Coordinates of C-alpha atoms and ligand atoms in Angstrom, one line a residue:
M1 CA -72.1 -27.7 36.8
K2 CA -73.1 -24.0 37.2
I3 CA -70.3 -21.9 37.6
A4 CA -70.3 -18.1 38.3
V5 CA -68.0 -15.6 38.2
V6 CA -67.4 -12.9 40.4
G7 CA -65.5 -9.4 38.8
T8 CA -66.1 -9.3 35.2
G9 CA -62.9 -7.2 35.0
Y10 CA -59.6 -8.6 32.3
V11 CA -59.8 -11.6 33.7
G12 CA -62.9 -12.4 36.2
L13 CA -64.7 -11.7 32.3
V14 CA -62.3 -13.8 30.5
S15 CA -62.4 -17.1 32.6
G16 CA -66.1 -16.6 32.4
V17 CA -66.2 -17.0 28.6
C18 CA -63.3 -18.8 28.4
F19 CA -65.4 -21.7 30.9
S20 CA -68.9 -21.2 28.7
E21 CA -66.0 -22.0 25.9
F22 CA -65.5 -25.4 27.8
G23 CA -69.4 -26.0 27.9
F24 CA -69.7 -25.3 31.1
S25 CA -72.8 -22.8 32.4
V26 CA -71.4 -19.9 33.3
I27 CA -72.7 -16.9 34.7
C28 CA -70.8 -13.8 35.5
I29 CA -71.4 -11.1 37.8
D30 CA -70.3 -7.7 38.5
N31 CA -71.6 -4.3 41.1
N32 CA -70.6 -2.6 38.3
V33 CA -74.2 -2.2 36.9
S34 CA -73.1 0.1 33.2
K35 CA -70.9 -2.7 32.9
I36 CA -73.4 -5.6 33.0
E37 CA -75.4 -4.0 31.4
D38 CA -73.6 -3.6 28.1
L39 CA -72.0 -6.7 28.3
K40 CA -75.6 -7.7 28.1
K41 CA -76.0 -6.1 24.9
G42 CA -72.5 -8.1 23.7
V43 CA -70.5 -5.0 24.1
V44 CA -67.0 -5.7 25.8
P45 CA -66.0 -3.3 27.8
I46 CA -61.9 -4.2 27.9
Y47 CA -59.9 -4.6 24.2
E48 CA -58.9 -8.2 24.3
N49 CA -58.1 -9.9 20.9
E50 CA -61.5 -12.0 19.9
L51 CA -63.0 -11.1 23.2
D52 CA -66.1 -9.9 21.8
K53 CA -66.8 -13.1 19.2
L54 CA -65.7 -15.6 21.8
M55 CA -68.4 -13.7 24.0
L56 CA -70.8 -13.3 21.6
K57 CA -70.2 -17.4 20.5
N58 CA -71.6 -18.2 24.5
M59 CA -74.0 -16.1 24.7
N60 CA -75.9 -17.6 22.0
A61 CA -75.2 -21.3 22.4
G62 CA -77.5 -19.8 25.7
R63 CA -74.3 -20.8 28.0
L64 CA -73.6 -17.7 29.4
S65 CA -75.0 -15.0 31.3
F66 CA -75.4 -11.4 32.8
T67 CA -76.0 -10.0 36.2
S68 CA -75.1 -7.5 38.6
D69 CA -77.4 -9.5 41.4
I70 CA -74.8 -11.4 43.3
A71 CA -77.2 -13.5 45.1
E72 CA -79.0 -14.3 41.7
G73 CA -75.2 -15.0 40.0
V74 CA -74.4 -17.3 43.4
R75 CA -77.4 -18.8 43.6
D76 CA -77.7 -22.5 41.2
A77 CA -73.0 -22.6 41.3
D78 CA -71.6 -25.9 42.6
I79 CA -68.6 -23.8 42.2
V80 CA -68.2 -20.0 42.6
F81 CA -64.6 -17.9 41.1
I82 CA -63.6 -14.5 42.9
A83 CA -62.0 -12.3 40.1
V84 CA -62.3 -9.1 42.0
G85 CA -59.7 -6.8 42.3
T86 CA -56.3 -6.4 44.7
P87 CA -54.8 -3.0 44.3
S88 CA -51.9 -1.4 46.2
K89 CA -52.7 0.0 49.0
T90 CA -50.5 3.6 49.3
D91 CA -48.7 1.7 51.6
G92 CA -47.5 -0.9 49.3
S93 CA -50.0 -4.1 50.9
A94 CA -53.1 -5.8 48.8
D95 CA -56.1 -3.5 49.9
L96 CA -58.3 -6.6 50.0
S97 CA -61.3 -5.4 50.7
Y98 CA -62.9 -6.1 47.4
V99 CA -62.1 -10.2 47.8
Y100 CA -64.1 -9.7 51.2
G101 CA -67.4 -6.9 49.7
A102 CA -68.2 -10.0 47.3
V103 CA -67.2 -12.3 50.5
D104 CA -69.3 -10.7 52.9
E105 CA -72.4 -10.7 50.1
L106 CA -72.3 -13.7 48.5
A107 CA -72.0 -16.0 51.9
P108 CA -75.6 -16.2 52.7
H109 CA -76.2 -17.0 49.3
M110 CA -74.5 -19.7 48.4
N111 CA -75.1 -23.3 47.6
K112 CA -74.3 -25.0 50.5
N113 CA -72.0 -27.8 48.2
A114 CA -71.0 -25.2 46.0
I115 CA -66.7 -24.4 46.3
L116 CA -65.6 -21.1 46.5
V117 CA -62.3 -20.5 45.2
I118 CA -60.3 -17.4 45.1
K119 CA -58.9 -16.1 41.8
S120 CA -58.3 -12.7 42.4
T121 CA -53.9 -13.1 43.3
V122 CA -53.8 -12.7 47.5
P123 CA -51.0 -12.4 50.3
V124 CA -50.2 -15.1 51.6
G125 CA -52.7 -16.9 55.0
T126 CA -55.4 -14.6 52.8
T127 CA -57.3 -18.1 51.3
R128 CA -57.2 -19.5 55.4
A129 CA -58.0 -16.1 56.3
V130 CA -61.3 -16.0 54.3
K131 CA -62.3 -19.9 55.1
Q132 CA -61.8 -18.4 58.9
F133 CA -63.8 -15.1 58.1
L134 CA -66.6 -17.7 57.2
Q135 CA -67.0 -19.6 60.3
D136 CA -67.1 -17.1 62.5
N137 CA -70.1 -15.8 60.4
G138 CA -71.7 -19.4 60.3
F139 CA -71.2 -20.3 57.4
D140 CA -70.0 -23.9 56.4
I141 CA -68.5 -22.8 53.0
E142 CA -65.0 -25.2 51.0
V143 CA -62.8 -22.3 49.9
A144 CA -59.6 -22.9 47.8
F145 CA -57.4 -20.9 45.8
N146 CA -56.7 -21.0 42.0
P147 CA -54.1 -18.4 40.4
E148 CA -54.5 -16.3 37.7
F149 CA -51.5 -16.3 35.4
L150 CA -53.0 -14.7 31.6
R151 CA -51.9 -11.8 30.1
E152 CA -53.6 -9.3 29.0
G153 CA -53.7 -8.8 25.2
A154 CA -53.4 -13.6 25.3
A155 CA -55.3 -13.7 27.4
I156 CA -58.0 -16.2 25.8
E157 CA -54.9 -17.8 24.3
D158 CA -53.9 -17.8 27.7
F159 CA -56.8 -19.8 29.5
M160 CA -57.2 -21.8 27.0
R161 CA -53.9 -23.4 26.4
P162 CA -52.0 -22.2 30.1
D163 CA -48.3 -23.4 30.9
R164 CA -49.6 -25.3 33.7
I165 CA -52.5 -25.0 36.3
I166 CA -51.9 -24.9 39.9
L167 CA -55.1 -25.0 42.5
G168 CA -54.7 -25.0 46.3
I169 CA -56.5 -27.2 48.2
E170 CA -57.6 -28.7 51.4
S171 CA -60.1 -31.3 50.5
K172 CA -61.4 -34.2 48.7
K173 CA -63.8 -32.3 47.3
A174 CA -62.3 -29.0 46.0
E175 CA -60.1 -31.3 44.3
D176 CA -63.1 -33.1 42.3
A177 CA -65.0 -30.1 41.9
L178 CA -61.7 -27.9 40.7
K179 CA -60.7 -31.0 37.8
R180 CA -64.1 -31.1 36.8
A181 CA -63.9 -27.0 35.5
Y182 CA -60.5 -27.3 34.4
R183 CA -61.3 -31.3 32.5
P184 CA -61.3 -29.6 29.2
L185 CA -58.0 -28.5 30.2
F186 CA -56.4 -31.8 31.6
V187 CA -57.4 -33.9 28.6
L188 CA -55.2 -31.7 27.1
S189 CA -52.1 -32.9 29.0
I190 CA -51.7 -29.0 30.7
P191 CA -50.0 -30.0 33.8
I192 CA -52.5 -29.6 37.5
V193 CA -50.3 -28.8 40.1
F194 CA -52.7 -29.7 43.3
T195 CA -50.9 -27.7 46.4
G196 CA -51.1 -26.5 50.0
L197 CA -53.2 -22.7 50.5
E198 CA -49.9 -21.8 51.3
T199 CA -48.0 -22.6 47.8
A200 CA -50.0 -21.6 45.4
E201 CA -50.7 -18.2 46.9
L202 CA -47.0 -17.4 47.1
S203 CA -45.9 -19.9 43.7
K204 CA -48.3 -16.0 42.0
Y205 CA -46.2 -13.2 44.0
A206 CA -42.9 -15.6 43.5
A207 CA -43.8 -15.8 39.1
N208 CA -44.4 -12.9 39.1
A209 CA -41.5 -10.6 41.0
F210 CA -39.0 -13.7 39.1
L211 CA -40.5 -11.9 35.3
A212 CA -39.8 -7.9 36.8
M213 CA -36.3 -9.1 38.3
K214 CA -35.4 -10.6 34.7
I215 CA -37.7 -7.0 33.1
T216 CA -35.4 -5.3 35.2
F217 CA -32.3 -6.5 34.7
I218 CA -32.1 -6.0 30.9
N219 CA -33.5 -3.1 31.3
E220 CA -30.2 -2.0 33.7
V221 CA -27.9 -4.7 30.9
A222 CA -29.2 -1.6 28.7
N223 CA -27.9 1.2 31.2
L224 CA -24.5 -0.3 31.0
C225 CA -24.7 -0.8 27.1
E226 CA -25.6 2.6 26.5
N227 CA -21.9 3.6 28.3
C228 CA -19.7 1.1 26.9
G229 CA -20.6 0.0 22.9
A230 CA -23.1 -2.4 23.0
D231 CA -25.9 -3.6 21.9
V232 CA -29.1 -4.9 24.4
K233 CA -30.2 -6.1 21.5
E234 CA -27.5 -8.6 20.7
V235 CA -27.0 -8.8 24.5
A236 CA -30.7 -9.8 24.6
Y237 CA -30.7 -12.4 21.9
A238 CA -27.9 -14.2 23.1
I239 CA -28.3 -14.4 26.4
G240 CA -32.2 -16.2 25.9
L241 CA -31.2 -18.5 23.4
D242 CA -29.5 -20.3 27.0
K243 CA -32.1 -22.3 27.7
R244 CA -31.7 -21.9 31.7
I245 CA -32.2 -17.7 30.8
G246 CA -35.2 -18.4 27.7
E247 CA -35.6 -15.6 25.5
Q248 CA -39.1 -14.2 27.6
F249 CA -39.5 -11.2 29.5
L250 CA -35.7 -9.4 27.9
Q251 CA -37.4 -7.0 25.9
V252 CA -36.0 -3.3 27.0
G253 CA -38.5 -0.4 27.4
P254 CA -39.1 2.3 30.1
G255 CA -40.0 -0.4 32.6
Y256 CA -42.5 -2.9 33.7
G257 CA -45.9 -1.3 34.4
G258 CA -49.7 -2.2 34.2
S259 CA -52.5 -4.2 36.2
C260 CA -49.5 -6.7 37.8
F261 CA -46.1 -6.6 38.0
P262 CA -46.2 -3.0 40.4
K263 CA -48.7 -4.0 43.1
D264 CA -47.6 -8.2 42.6
T265 CA -43.8 -6.9 43.7
S266 CA -45.0 -4.5 46.3
A267 CA -47.6 -6.3 47.6
L268 CA -45.0 -9.0 48.3
N269 CA -42.4 -7.0 49.4
D270 CA -44.6 -6.0 51.9
F271 CA -46.2 -9.4 52.9
S272 CA -43.3 -11.0 53.4
K273 CA -42.0 -8.6 56.0
N274 CA -44.9 -10.1 58.4
F275 CA -44.3 -13.7 58.4
G276 CA -39.9 -12.2 58.9
V277 CA -38.4 -12.4 55.6
S278 CA -36.8 -9.6 53.8
M279 CA -36.4 -9.5 50.1
P280 CA -33.8 -7.2 49.0
L281 CA -33.8 -8.4 45.6
V282 CA -37.5 -7.8 45.2
E283 CA -37.4 -4.0 46.6
E284 CA -34.6 -3.5 44.8
T285 CA -37.0 -3.8 41.7
I286 CA -39.5 -2.3 42.9
K287 CA -36.6 0.8 43.0
S288 CA -35.1 0.1 39.8
N289 CA -38.2 0.3 37.7
D290 CA -39.2 3.7 38.7
A291 CA -35.6 4.9 38.0
R292 CA -36.7 3.3 35.0
R293 CA -38.6 5.8 34.4
I294 CA -36.9 8.9 35.1
K295 CA -34.8 7.2 33.3
M296 CA -36.8 7.8 30.4
I297 CA -37.9 10.9 31.2
Q298 CA -34.3 12.0 31.3
K299 CA -33.7 10.6 28.0
I300 CA -36.0 12.3 26.1
M301 CA -35.6 15.7 27.5
G302 CA -31.9 15.5 27.4
V303 CA -32.5 15.0 23.0
C304 CA -34.5 17.9 23.6
D305 CA -32.0 20.4 25.5
N306 CA -34.4 19.8 28.0
D307 CA -37.2 22.8 27.3
V308 CA -39.6 20.6 25.5
K309 CA -42.2 24.3 25.8
N310 CA -44.5 25.1 23.2
K311 CA -42.7 21.8 21.5
N312 CA -45.2 19.3 19.6
I313 CA -44.5 15.2 21.0
S314 CA -46.0 13.3 19.2
I315 CA -46.4 9.8 21.1
L316 CA -47.1 6.7 19.6
G317 CA -48.8 4.0 22.3
V318 CA -49.6 5.1 25.9
T319 CA -51.0 1.6 27.1
F320 CA -48.2 -0.5 29.3
K321 CA -48.0 -2.7 26.9
A322 CA -49.7 -4.1 23.3
N323 CA -52.6 -5.1 22.7
T324 CA -54.4 -3.9 25.9
D325 CA -56.1 -0.8 27.2
D326 CA -55.4 -1.1 30.6
M327 CA -53.1 2.1 32.1
R328 CA -52.4 0.7 35.1
D329 CA -49.4 1.7 36.3
S330 CA -48.1 2.0 33.0
P331 CA -45.2 4.2 32.2
S332 CA -46.6 6.7 29.8
I333 CA -48.5 7.8 33.2
C334 CA -45.9 9.7 35.0
I335 CA -43.8 10.1 30.8
V336 CA -46.6 11.7 29.4
N337 CA -47.0 14.0 32.3
H338 CA -44.1 14.6 32.9
L339 CA -43.9 16.3 29.9
L340 CA -47.2 18.6 29.8
K341 CA -46.2 19.7 32.7
N342 CA -43.1 21.2 30.9
G343 CA -45.4 23.0 28.4
A344 CA -45.0 20.4 25.7
K345 CA -48.3 20.0 22.8
I346 CA -49.1 16.2 23.7
K347 CA -50.1 14.5 20.4
I348 CA -51.2 10.6 21.5
Y349 CA -52.3 7.7 18.9
D350 CA -52.9 4.9 20.7
P351 CA -54.1 1.6 18.6
S352 CA -56.2 0.7 21.3
F353 CA -57.9 3.5 21.3
S354 CA -57.5 3.4 25.3
E355 CA -60.8 5.2 27.2
Q356 CA -58.5 4.9 30.2
A357 CA -56.1 7.0 29.1
K358 CA -58.5 10.1 27.7
K359 CA -59.5 10.5 31.3
I360 CA -55.9 10.6 32.4
F361 CA -54.4 12.7 29.7
K362 CA -57.1 15.4 29.6
D363 CA -54.9 17.9 27.4
A364 CA -54.1 15.9 24.8
E365 CA -54.9 15.6 21.5
W366 CA -55.4 12.6 19.7
S367 CA -55.1 10.9 16.1
N368 CA -56.8 7.9 14.1
N369 CA -52.9 6.9 13.2
A370 CA -49.8 6.8 13.6
Y371 CA -48.7 8.7 10.7
D372 CA -51.3 11.4 11.1
N373 CA -49.6 11.7 14.6
C374 CA -47.1 12.7 13.7
N375 CA -47.6 15.4 11.2
G376 CA -45.1 19.1 12.1
A377 CA -44.0 16.6 15.1
D378 CA -40.7 18.7 17.2
V379 CA -40.2 14.7 18.2
V380 CA -41.7 11.9 17.8
V381 CA -41.6 9.3 20.8
I382 CA -42.6 5.4 21.2
L383 CA -43.4 3.9 24.0
T384 CA -45.1 0.9 24.0
D385 CA -44.9 -1.7 21.0
W386 CA -47.0 -1.8 18.9
A387 CA -47.2 -4.5 16.2
E388 CA -48.3 -1.4 13.7
F389 CA -44.9 1.3 15.0
R390 CA -42.7 -2.3 13.9
A391 CA -43.3 -1.4 9.8
I392 CA -43.9 2.0 10.4
N393 CA -42.3 3.8 6.8
L394 CA -40.0 6.2 8.5
A395 CA -39.3 8.0 5.1
D396 CA -43.1 9.1 5.0
L397 CA -42.8 10.3 8.9
R398 CA -39.5 11.4 8.2
R399 CA -41.5 14.3 5.4
R400 CA -44.3 14.5 8.1
V401 CA -42.5 15.9 10.1
K402 CA -40.5 18.6 12.2
N403 CA -37.9 17.8 13.0
P404 CA -36.6 14.3 12.6
L405 CA -36.0 13.2 16.4
L406 CA -37.2 9.5 17.2
V407 CA -37.0 8.5 21.0
D408 CA -37.5 4.7 20.9
L409 CA -38.1 3.8 24.3
R410 CA -39.0 -0.3 22.6
S411 CA -35.8 0.0 20.6
I412 CA -38.1 -1.2 18.1
Y413 CA -36.7 -0.7 15.2
T414 CA -32.6 -1.7 13.7
V415 CA -29.4 0.9 14.4
N416 CA -28.8 0.7 10.2
E417 CA -32.6 1.1 10.0
A418 CA -32.6 4.8 12.2
K419 CA -29.1 5.5 10.4
A420 CA -31.3 4.6 7.5
S421 CA -34.1 7.2 7.8
G422 CA -32.5 9.9 8.3
F423 CA -33.2 10.3 11.8
V424 CA -31.5 11.3 14.4
Y425 CA -32.4 8.2 16.3
C426 CA -32.3 8.1 20.4
S427 CA -32.6 4.7 21.4
V428 CA -32.8 2.8 25.4
G429 CA -29.7 0.4 25.8
R430 CA -27.8 1.2 21.9
P431 CA -25.7 4.1 20.3
F432 CA -27.3 7.5 19.8
I433 CA -27.8 7.6 15.9
E434 CA -26.7 11.6 15.1
G435 CA -28.8 11.3 11.1
Ligands
NAD501 N1 -55.3 -8.4 34.3 C1 -54.8 -9.4 34.6 O1 -53.7 -9.5 33.7 C2 -53.9 -10.4 35.4 C3 -53.2 -11.1 35.1 C4 -53.3 -12.7 36.1 C5 -54.1 -12.3 37.7 N2 -54.2 -10.8 38.1 C6 -55.4 -10.8 39.5 O2 -56.6 -11.0 39.1 C7 -57.7 -10.2 40.3 C8 -58.3 -8.9 39.0 O3 -57.8 -8.2 38.3 P1 -58.7 -7.7 37.1 O4 -57.5 -7.3 36.2 O5 -59.6 -8.3 36.3 O6 -59.3 -6.6 37.9 P2 -60.9 -5.8 37.4 O7 -60.4 -3.9 38.3 O8 -60.7 -5.3 36.1 O9 -61.7 -5.9 37.7 C9 -62.2 -6.5 38.7 C10 -64.2 -5.9 38.3 O10 -64.8 -7.2 40.0 C11 -65.8 -5.5 39.9 N3 -65.5 -5.8 41.2 C12 -65.0 -5.1 42.8 N4 -65.9 -5.6 43.6 C13 -67.9 -7.2 43.2 C14 -68.0 -7.0 44.4 N5 -67.9 -7.4 45.2 N6 -69.1 -7.3 43.5 C15 -69.4 -8.2 42.3 N7 -68.2 -6.9 41.5 C16 -67.2 -6.4 42.3 C17 -65.5 -4.6 39.2 O11 -66.3 -3.1 39.0 C18 -64.5 -4.8 38.1 O12 -65.3 -5.0 36.9 C19 -56.2 -9.4 40.6 O13 -56.4 -10.1 42.2 C20 -55.6 -9.7 39.7 O14 -54.0 -9.0 40.4 C21 -54.9 -9.4 36.9

């Protein structure tokens, strides 16, 4: 079986590499020519654990190749996956121009018996509309929808051992083709759920909105903890032990960000209205998450007596979460920019050395490790919960800083560790420690 993947971003590249690891012949296509030239040389453009090794292995085995020529890429494929971006438009709706752009370009070159599978997250009704669009333009192409649930930072593991595969199909032909493509997972007893197109499309948005709500809920509980003397880490642990709730996505922090939850909650909130339904819980989640960023700014400003002018602020982590270089909609953007705007001198260390971040924070200084980043700092702010920040030697850090003030927006440290460190410690959802 030959597979083509259009769009070699976080989803397309991982999917292409993993399908080639299953043993299929895969060609990854992108209209970003320099990205494809790098990939051909074995250079992975994103930070994703183990992706480079798996990619090189499959390139060397002759199963994985890259092209920027969409016609050449799709010509021999039995299945063409579309994994281009679907960012938010300014009105909050999903921008489908990349999906339609790709469909338009590839349709004349696809093999008549091949299946077109949309993997990009698209509003309910899009796959059917794409089908209609193809028909209206004289192309008899079977279209299916296959949402992707991988998490950046654990993308290969998630693709290779997902909790489930959801396949929105309308024909036996599509069912058979996708069964073949996912057979390596089917034999591992991973549930494969066949549904209609609309159900598959909505399943993706419903999953992301639910997880975004869960994060937002624990952040609201954190606000209450700060005022009532409870400890949010302990509350999260206690409620997470209940199997009906589960422990995941109950980590407090500066609010959800990234390339999925913000845009997908926003798109769901938008397109549900087209079906005459409002979703107040989703709407409230979006508002609460936006407010969270402001609250985090107030927290930092508050411990700095509302004056950060000329203060040396050491920022640890700027990516929207650990184990990725992705900066899309990261809470750090508005937080750090606010500090910069108010005259702070910002120094950043992020273990991904994110190029995206360097373009965003042009006025910041960058360090190669957490300790150097804190030399002479007036305030240290932990923004992303990278594993290496969990075991910082706080005594060493204390000797390096000018002023022992630690703002931990992920509440990584325990209250006792903070007390012992001698830092004035401001975290989320727990008592303020005077130092
Ligand atoms: N990033 C995630 O963690 C994640 C997880 C699940 C689902 N998704 C969904 O998957 C989709 C892709 O997300 P992503 O993060 O991989 O996006 P991305 O922005 O990282 O990658 C998209 C790629 O598509 C390419 N592209 C755009 N138009 C093209 C065209 N006409 N021909 C060829 N290439 C083209 C771009 O150059 C880019 O490299 C989105 O709909 C997203 O919501 C993302």
